[in-house]
Amino acid sequence: MNRLRCTHTPLPADSADRMALLRNTDVPRNGLLVWFLGQNGFVLKTSGGALIAIDPYLSDSVAEENPSHPLDLRRTFPAPIAAEHLTVDTVIFTHSHGDHLDLQTVACLPGAPAFLAPWDAEQRLLHAGYDAGRIFLLHPNQEVTVDGVNVKGIFAFPTDTTDLNHIGVLIQPNAGPSFYNTGDTAYAEHLKKLLPAEVDICAICINGGFHNLTHAEAARIIETITPDTVIPTHYDLMACNQSDPEMFRVALQTSSISSRYCRLSTDHMYLFEKDVA
């Protein structure tokens, strides 16, 4: 199996400079640029120049809106970019929970990006006053094209009763690596039959708390879909919901899973490239 090539570039310290570098970086036809924002947040750039954000959580709104919560919901590190500098074409929300659909972040985004969201998240955006013309409903197994990029909703098992419309997303650039983000999902045996095959990159939740996948459960999912590269997510941001990704790496290794483990830094952008015949 030919591995994806991966190179990474340190990002400047200034928030606006980070976005400028991302926008000015050319992505080869066989490549995909990936920037991890922490929690389940990502920014992707395709060779066609499309900029897509997934679940950007760039405030501390969950803690601020729940001051009497018994758990410590505060951020453990600053947002890697200010929301007002995050200039993207499309924002995908996997569900309506505040650390995935953060209305404080959304309110500060420049321009008028399109929003892709499942039903509960769509309703939250509408109730917040956003124009329905900007919001596109995305169901599991539904495919849409945004900025020349195919986006498919993938089933995710709800983690609680507050939102029964979780999804994952599969992003498929024309010639670059495919990118599957699980979103938040609980584990069930039948889940493995509903996941995409032949994925190049899989970003998967591993925190185990709040009914998300544990390290071992996440490894079982990876064993089923066998991506080239696997990226752990949802383990780093909140004091009450942290998990050591090293345990996930060990779970992959002890299961003899061939996927390459790749832990991303929020201070670097990563270029993944496929071999082209």
mmCIF file of C-alpha atoms in Angstrom:
data_model
loop_
_atom_site.group_PDB
_atom_site.id
_atom_site.type_symbol
_atom_site.label_atom_id
_atom_site.label_comp_id
_atom_site.label_asym_id
_atom_site.label_seq_id
_atom_site.Cartn_x
_atom_site.Cartn_y
_atom_site.Cartn_z
ATOM 1 C CA MET A 1 0.000 0.000 0.000
ATOM 2 C CA ASN A 2 1.324 3.429 -0.944
ATOM 3 C CA ARG A 3 1.165 5.717 2.059
ATOM 4 C CA LEU A 4 0.003 9.298 1.846
ATOM 5 C CA ARG A 5 2.916 11.674 2.000
ATOM 6 C CA CYS A 6 2.637 14.120 4.878
ATOM 7 C CA THR A 7 4.582 17.322 5.422
ATOM 8 C CA HIS A 8 3.848 19.993 7.962
ATOM 9 C CA THR A 9 4.555 23.698 8.254
ATOM 10 C CA PRO A 10 4.692 25.748 11.462
ATOM 11 C CA LEU A 11 2.107 28.512 11.617
ATOM 12 C CA PRO A 12 3.001 32.083 12.579
ATOM 13 C CA ALA A 13 2.000 33.273 16.037
ATOM 14 C CA ASP A 14 -0.364 36.008 14.847
ATOM 15 C CA SER A 15 -3.950 34.912 14.214
ATOM 16 C CA ALA A 16 -4.477 36.953 11.034
ATOM 17 C CA ASP A 17 -1.106 35.805 9.673
ATOM 18 C CA ARG A 18 -2.129 32.183 10.192
ATOM 19 C CA MET A 19 -5.181 32.578 8.002
ATOM 20 C CA ALA A 20 -3.200 34.533 5.420
ATOM 21 C CA LEU A 21 -0.640 31.734 5.168
ATOM 22 C CA LEU A 22 -3.380 29.146 4.783
ATOM 23 C CA ARG A 23 -5.122 31.147 2.057
ATOM 24 C CA ASN A 24 -1.876 31.813 0.192
ATOM 25 C CA THR A 25 -0.607 28.230 0.273
ATOM 26 C CA ASP A 26 -1.081 26.363 -2.997
ATOM 27 C CA VAL A 27 -2.377 22.819 -2.635
ATOM 28 C CA PRO A 28 -1.288 20.361 -5.354
ATOM 29 C CA ARG A 29 -3.941 18.492 -7.305
ATOM 30 C CA ASN A 30 -3.255 15.284 -5.369
ATOM 31 C CA GLY A 31 -3.195 17.021 -1.982
ATOM 32 C CA LEU A 32 -5.335 18.156 0.937
ATOM 33 C CA LEU A 33 -4.250 20.773 3.477
ATOM 34 C CA VAL A 34 -5.428 20.091 7.041
ATOM 35 C CA TRP A 35 -5.347 22.364 10.091
ATOM 36 C CA PHE A 36 -6.543 21.000 13.430
ATOM 37 C CA LEU A 37 -8.243 23.584 15.675
ATOM 38 C CA GLY A 38 -8.626 21.387 18.755
ATOM 39 C CA GLN A 39 -11.664 19.449 20.028
ATOM 40 C CA ASN A 40 -13.341 18.403 16.742
ATOM 41 C CA GLY A 41 -12.422 21.534 14.794
ATOM 42 C CA PHE A 42 -10.663 21.436 11.430
ATOM 43 C CA VAL A 43 -9.992 23.665 8.440
ATOM 44 C CA LEU A 44 -9.411 21.916 5.120
ATOM 45 C CA LYS A 45 -8.138 23.397 1.870
ATOM 46 C CA THR A 46 -8.444 21.573 -1.435
ATOM 47 C CA SER A 47 -6.391 21.922 -4.595
ATOM 48 C CA GLY A 48 -9.228 23.953 -6.085
ATOM 49 C CA GLY A 49 -8.854 26.493 -3.293
ATOM 50 C CA ALA A 50 -12.042 25.591 -1.397
ATOM 51 C CA LEU A 51 -11.760 26.311 2.324
ATOM 52 C CA ILE A 52 -13.992 24.189 4.537
ATOM 53 C CA ALA A 53 -14.271 24.365 8.328
ATOM 54 C CA ILE A 54 -15.657 21.542 10.471
ATOM 55 C CA ASP A 55 -17.032 22.267 13.971
ATOM 56 C CA PRO A 56 -14.913 25.357 14.752
ATOM 57 C CA TYR A 57 -15.059 26.034 18.514
ATOM 58 C CA LEU A 58 -13.037 29.200 19.027
ATOM 59 C CA SER A 59 -14.613 30.718 22.147
ATOM 60 C CA ASP A 60 -15.164 29.534 25.722
ATOM 61 C CA SER A 61 -18.942 29.685 25.378
ATOM 62 C CA VAL A 62 -19.731 26.256 26.805
ATOM 63 C CA ALA A 63 -18.141 27.194 30.138
ATOM 64 C CA GLU A 64 -19.503 30.750 30.061
ATOM 65 C CA GLU A 65 -23.062 29.599 29.390
ATOM 66 C CA ASN A 66 -22.938 26.908 32.100
ATOM 67 C CA PRO A 67 -21.264 28.631 35.091
ATOM 68 C CA SER A 68 -22.885 26.354 37.678
ATOM 69 C CA HIS A 69 -22.069 23.112 35.869
ATOM 70 C CA PRO A 70 -20.379 20.641 38.258
ATOM 71 C CA LEU A 71 -17.701 19.828 35.669
ATOM 72 C CA ASP A 72 -14.885 22.116 34.536
ATOM 73 C CA LEU A 73 -15.865 23.024 30.973
ATOM 74 C CA ARG A 74 -13.221 25.706 30.446
ATOM 75 C CA ARG A 75 -10.762 25.659 27.566
ATOM 76 C CA THR A 76 -7.319 24.412 28.505
ATOM 77 C CA PHE A 77 -5.564 26.353 25.707
ATOM 78 C CA PRO A 78 -6.363 29.478 23.672
ATOM 79 C CA ALA A 79 -8.112 29.190 20.337
ATOM 80 C CA PRO A 80 -5.495 28.766 17.575
ATOM 81 C CA ILE A 81 -7.211 31.487 15.521
ATOM 82 C CA ALA A 82 -9.634 34.286 16.332
ATOM 83 C CA ALA A 83 -13.063 33.656 14.828
ATOM 84 C CA GLU A 84 -13.007 37.019 13.048
ATOM 85 C CA HIS A 85 -9.962 35.834 11.061
ATOM 86 C CA LEU A 86 -11.416 32.469 10.009
ATOM 87 C CA THR A 87 -12.270 33.217 6.390
ATOM 88 C CA VAL A 88 -13.771 30.073 4.872
ATOM 89 C CA ASP A 89 -16.278 29.242 2.157
ATOM 90 C CA THR A 90 -18.250 26.562 3.990
ATOM 91 C CA VAL A 91 -18.757 25.524 7.608
ATOM 92 C CA ILE A 92 -19.937 21.991 8.373
ATOM 93 C CA PHE A 93 -21.519 21.243 11.740
ATOM 94 C CA THR A 94 -21.761 17.602 12.804
ATOM 95 C CA HIS A 95 -24.423 18.334 15.445
ATOM 96 C CA SER A 96 -25.866 21.058 17.651
ATOM 97 C CA HIS A 97 -23.802 20.747 20.868
ATOM 98 C CA GLY A 98 -22.086 24.006 21.780
ATOM 99 C CA ASP A 99 -18.525 22.736 21.379
ATOM 100 C CA HIS A 100 -19.367 21.815 17.769
ATOM 101 C CA LEU A 101 -21.900 24.460 16.757
ATOM 102 C CA ASP A 102 -20.582 27.469 18.680
ATOM 103 C CA LEU A 103 -22.817 30.458 18.051
ATOM 104 C CA GLN A 104 -20.203 32.834 19.508
ATOM 105 C CA THR A 105 -17.750 31.652 16.867
ATOM 106 C CA VAL A 106 -20.351 31.719 14.092
ATOM 107 C CA ALA A 107 -21.353 35.291 14.940
ATOM 108 C CA CYS A 108 -17.775 36.487 14.371
ATOM 109 C CA LEU A 109 -17.020 34.670 11.114
ATOM 110 C CA PRO A 110 -16.234 37.121 8.291
ATOM 111 C CA GLY A 111 -18.204 37.068 5.078
ATOM 112 C CA ALA A 112 -21.213 34.818 4.682
ATOM 113 C CA PRO A 113 -20.049 31.201 4.476
ATOM 114 C CA ALA A 114 -22.531 28.473 3.640
ATOM 115 C CA PHE A 115 -23.576 26.202 6.523
ATOM 116 C CA LEU A 116 -24.065 22.429 6.165
ATOM 117 C CA ALA A 117 -25.811 20.864 9.135
ATOM 118 C CA PRO A 118 -28.114 18.047 10.265
ATOM 119 C CA TRP A 119 -31.610 18.926 11.481
ATOM 120 C CA ASP A 120 -31.045 19.922 15.129
ATOM 121 C CA ALA A 121 -28.035 22.040 14.189
ATOM 122 C CA GLU A 122 -29.989 23.595 11.324
ATOM 123 C CA GLN A 123 -32.773 24.552 13.739
ATOM 124 C CA ARG A 124 -30.297 26.112 16.152
ATOM 125 C CA LEU A 125 -28.893 28.278 13.359
ATOM 126 C CA LEU A 126 -32.383 29.312 12.236
ATOM 127 C CA HIS A 127 -33.426 30.190 15.789
ATOM 128 C CA ALA A 128 -30.297 32.326 16.069
ATOM 129 C CA GLY A 129 -31.530 34.347 13.096
ATOM 130 C CA TYR A 130 -29.333 33.079 10.275
ATOM 131 C CA ASP A 131 -30.729 33.254 6.759
ATOM 132 C CA ALA A 132 -32.231 29.940 5.662
ATOM 133 C CA GLY A 133 -30.693 30.509 2.229
ATOM 134 C CA ARG A 134 -27.227 29.977 3.730
ATOM 135 C CA ILE A 135 -28.136 26.751 5.542
ATOM 136 C CA PHE A 136 -28.165 23.394 3.767
ATOM 137 C CA LEU A 137 -29.577 20.337 5.500
ATOM 138 C CA LEU A 138 -27.285 17.303 5.413
ATOM 139 C CA HIS A 139 -28.595 13.852 6.299
ATOM 140 C CA PRO A 140 -26.687 10.565 6.686
ATOM 141 C CA ASN A 141 -26.008 9.034 3.264
ATOM 142 C CA GLN A 142 -26.878 12.308 1.509
ATOM 143 C CA GLU A 143 -24.297 13.834 -0.840
ATOM 144 C CA VAL A 144 -23.965 17.499 -1.761
ATOM 145 C CA THR A 145 -21.378 19.415 -3.750
ATOM 146 C CA VAL A 146 -19.913 22.612 -2.317
ATOM 147 C CA ASP A 147 -17.246 24.605 -4.152
ATOM 148 C CA GLY A 148 -16.575 21.619 -6.378
ATOM 149 C CA VAL A 149 -16.080 19.266 -3.424
ATOM 150 C CA ASN A 150 -18.296 16.252 -2.710
ATOM 151 C CA VAL A 151 -19.519 16.123 0.906
ATOM 152 C CA LYS A 152 -21.430 13.116 2.225
ATOM 153 C CA GLY A 153 -23.250 12.793 5.532
ATOM 154 C CA ILE A 154 -22.278 9.662 7.481
ATOM 155 C CA PHE A 155 -24.354 8.055 10.223
ATOM 156 C CA ALA A 156 -23.229 8.738 13.793
ATOM 157 C CA PHE A 157 -24.783 7.137 16.868
ATOM 158 C CA PRO A 158 -26.286 9.844 19.146
ATOM 159 C CA THR A 159 -24.416 10.293 22.411
ATOM 160 C CA ASP A 160 -27.421 11.560 24.390
ATOM 161 C CA THR A 161 -31.059 12.589 23.977
ATOM 162 C CA THR A 162 -30.396 16.306 23.449
ATOM 163 C CA ASP A 163 -29.585 15.793 19.769
ATOM 164 C CA LEU A 164 -30.634 12.689 17.845
ATOM 165 C CA ASN A 165 -29.279 13.962 14.542
ATOM 166 C CA HIS A 166 -25.517 13.591 14.854
ATOM 167 C CA ILE A 167 -23.610 12.951 11.657
ATOM 168 C CA GLY A 168 -20.078 12.384 10.518
ATOM 169 C CA VAL A 169 -18.875 13.855 7.236
ATOM 170 C CA LEU A 170 -16.889 12.424 4.339
ATOM 171 C CA ILE A 171 -15.165 15.042 2.195
ATOM 172 C CA GLN A 172 -13.976 13.830 -1.189
ATOM 173 C CA PRO A 173 -11.872 16.220 -3.299
ATOM 174 C CA ASN A 174 -11.544 15.236 -6.942
ATOM 175 C CA ALA A 175 -7.965 13.987 -6.833
ATOM 176 C CA GLY A 176 -6.824 14.700 -3.282
ATOM 177 C CA PRO A 177 -7.157 12.445 -0.239
ATOM 178 C CA SER A 178 -10.618 11.800 1.161
ATOM 179 C CA PHE A 179 -11.225 13.015 4.725
ATOM 180 C CA TYR A 180 -13.744 11.371 7.071
ATOM 181 C CA ASN A 181 -14.609 13.037 10.372
ATOM 182 C CA THR A 182 -16.699 10.872 12.706
ATOM 183 C CA GLY A 183 -18.155 13.761 14.703
ATOM 184 C CA ASP A 184 -19.303 12.685 18.142
ATOM 185 C CA THR A 185 -20.530 9.101 18.121
ATOM 186 C CA ALA A 186 -21.277 6.382 20.610
ATOM 187 C CA TYR A 187 -20.371 2.770 19.821
ATOM 188 C CA ALA A 188 -22.646 0.055 18.521
ATOM 189 C CA GLU A 189 -21.706 -3.085 16.598
ATOM 190 C CA HIS A 190 -23.943 -2.213 13.665
ATOM 191 C CA LEU A 191 -22.242 1.183 13.366
ATOM 192 C CA LYS A 192 -19.302 -0.498 11.638
ATOM 193 C CA LYS A 193 -21.579 -1.574 8.756
ATOM 194 C CA LEU A 194 -22.659 2.031 8.143
ATOM 195 C CA LEU A 195 -19.250 3.651 7.822
ATOM 196 C CA PRO A 196 -17.382 4.554 4.633
ATOM 197 C CA ALA A 197 -14.783 2.290 3.086
ATOM 198 C CA GLU A 198 -11.524 3.162 1.335
ATOM 199 C CA VAL A 199 -11.052 6.374 3.307
ATOM 200 C CA ASP A 200 -7.660 8.044 3.077
ATOM 201 C CA ILE A 201 -7.800 10.062 6.321
ATOM 202 C CA CYS A 202 -10.059 9.449 9.323
ATOM 203 C CA ALA A 203 -10.364 11.940 12.183
ATOM 204 C CA ILE A 204 -12.026 10.060 15.042
ATOM 205 C CA CYS A 205 -13.219 10.996 18.538
ATOM 206 C CA ILE A 206 -11.402 9.048 21.256
ATOM 207 C CA ASN A 207 -12.260 10.779 24.549
ATOM 208 C CA GLY A 208 -14.610 8.103 25.942
ATOM 209 C CA GLY A 209 -16.434 10.674 28.088
ATOM 210 C CA PHE A 210 -19.971 11.873 27.459
ATOM 211 C CA HIS A 211 -20.690 8.547 25.677
ATOM 212 C CA ASN A 212 -18.169 9.091 22.870
ATOM 213 C CA LEU A 213 -15.937 6.308 21.579
ATOM 214 C CA THR A 214 -13.314 4.972 23.965
ATOM 215 C CA HIS A 215 -9.767 4.291 22.759
ATOM 216 C CA ALA A 216 -10.587 0.605 22.238
ATOM 217 C CA GLU A 217 -13.897 1.308 20.492
ATOM 218 C CA ALA A 218 -12.260 3.842 18.208
ATOM 219 C CA ALA A 219 -9.601 1.258 17.310
ATOM 220 C CA ARG A 220 -12.361 -1.221 16.390
ATOM 221 C CA ILE A 221 -13.883 1.370 14.059
ATOM 222 C CA ILE A 222 -10.495 2.003 12.447
ATOM 223 C CA GLU A 223 -9.978 -1.735 12.028
ATOM 224 C CA THR A 224 -13.227 -1.839 10.051
ATOM 225 C CA ILE A 225 -12.692 1.110 7.690
ATOM 226 C CA THR A 226 -8.870 0.759 7.403
ATOM 227 C CA PRO A 227 -7.945 4.341 6.481
ATOM 228 C CA ASP A 228 -4.413 5.168 5.410
ATOM 229 C CA THR A 229 -4.033 7.750 8.175
ATOM 230 C CA VAL A 230 -5.927 8.153 11.445
ATOM 231 C CA ILE A 231 -6.087 11.392 13.458
ATOM 232 C CA PRO A 232 -7.289 11.368 17.090
ATOM 233 C CA THR A 233 -9.725 14.150 18.026
ATOM 234 C CA HIS A 234 -11.924 15.341 20.879
ATOM 235 C CA TYR A 235 -9.409 14.624 23.630
ATOM 236 C CA ASP A 236 -7.620 17.892 24.326
ATOM 237 C CA LEU A 237 -9.757 20.939 24.976
ATOM 238 C CA MET A 238 -11.841 20.816 28.153
ATOM 239 C CA ALA A 239 -10.410 20.054 31.566
ATOM 240 C CA CYS A 240 -13.274 17.649 32.349
ATOM 241 C CA ASN A 241 -13.040 15.764 29.079
ATOM 242 C CA GLN A 242 -9.395 15.084 28.353
ATOM 243 C CA SER A 243 -7.940 11.757 27.315
ATOM 244 C CA ASP A 244 -4.398 10.629 26.562
ATOM 245 C CA PRO A 245 -4.171 9.930 22.814
ATOM 246 C CA GLU A 246 -1.181 7.684 23.495
ATOM 247 C CA MET A 247 -3.655 5.060 24.723
ATOM 248 C CA PHE A 248 -5.379 5.186 21.344
ATOM 249 C CA ARG A 249 -2.049 4.754 19.559
ATOM 250 C CA VAL A 250 -1.363 1.710 21.743
ATOM 251 C CA ALA A 251 -4.849 0.318 20.991
ATOM 252 C CA LEU A 252 -4.125 0.586 17.270
ATOM 253 C CA GLN A 253 -0.727 -1.025 17.644
ATOM 254 C CA THR A 254 -1.878 -3.930 19.818
ATOM 255 C CA SER A 255 -4.683 -4.661 17.333
ATOM 256 C CA SER A 256 -2.116 -4.844 14.494
ATOM 257 C CA ILE A 257 -3.952 -2.128 12.595
ATOM 258 C CA SER A 258 -1.922 -0.909 9.631
ATOM 259 C CA SER A 259 -3.345 2.627 9.563
ATOM 260 C CA ARG A 260 -0.767 5.309 10.323
ATOM 261 C CA TYR A 261 -1.385 7.191 13.574
ATOM 262 C CA CYS A 262 -0.928 10.953 13.154
ATOM 263 C CA ARG A 263 -1.411 13.292 16.090
ATOM 264 C CA LEU A 264 -1.775 16.865 14.830
ATOM 265 C CA SER A 265 -0.587 20.073 16.470
ATOM 266 C CA THR A 266 -2.842 23.135 16.386
ATOM 267 C CA ASP A 267 0.266 25.205 15.609
ATOM 268 C CA HIS A 268 1.054 23.477 12.293
ATOM 269 C CA MET A 269 -0.744 22.909 9.009
ATOM 270 C CA TYR A 270 -0.371 19.509 7.359
ATOM 271 C CA LEU A 271 -0.277 18.670 3.664
ATOM 272 C CA PHE A 272 -1.354 15.130 2.814
ATOM 273 C CA GLU A 273 -0.613 13.964 -0.755
ATOM 274 C CA LYS A 274 -1.589 10.868 -2.704
ATOM 275 C CA ASP A 275 0.668 9.209 -5.244
ATOM 276 C CA VAL A 276 -0.427 10.034 -8.768
ATOM 277 C CA ALA A 277 0.137 7.514 -11.550
#
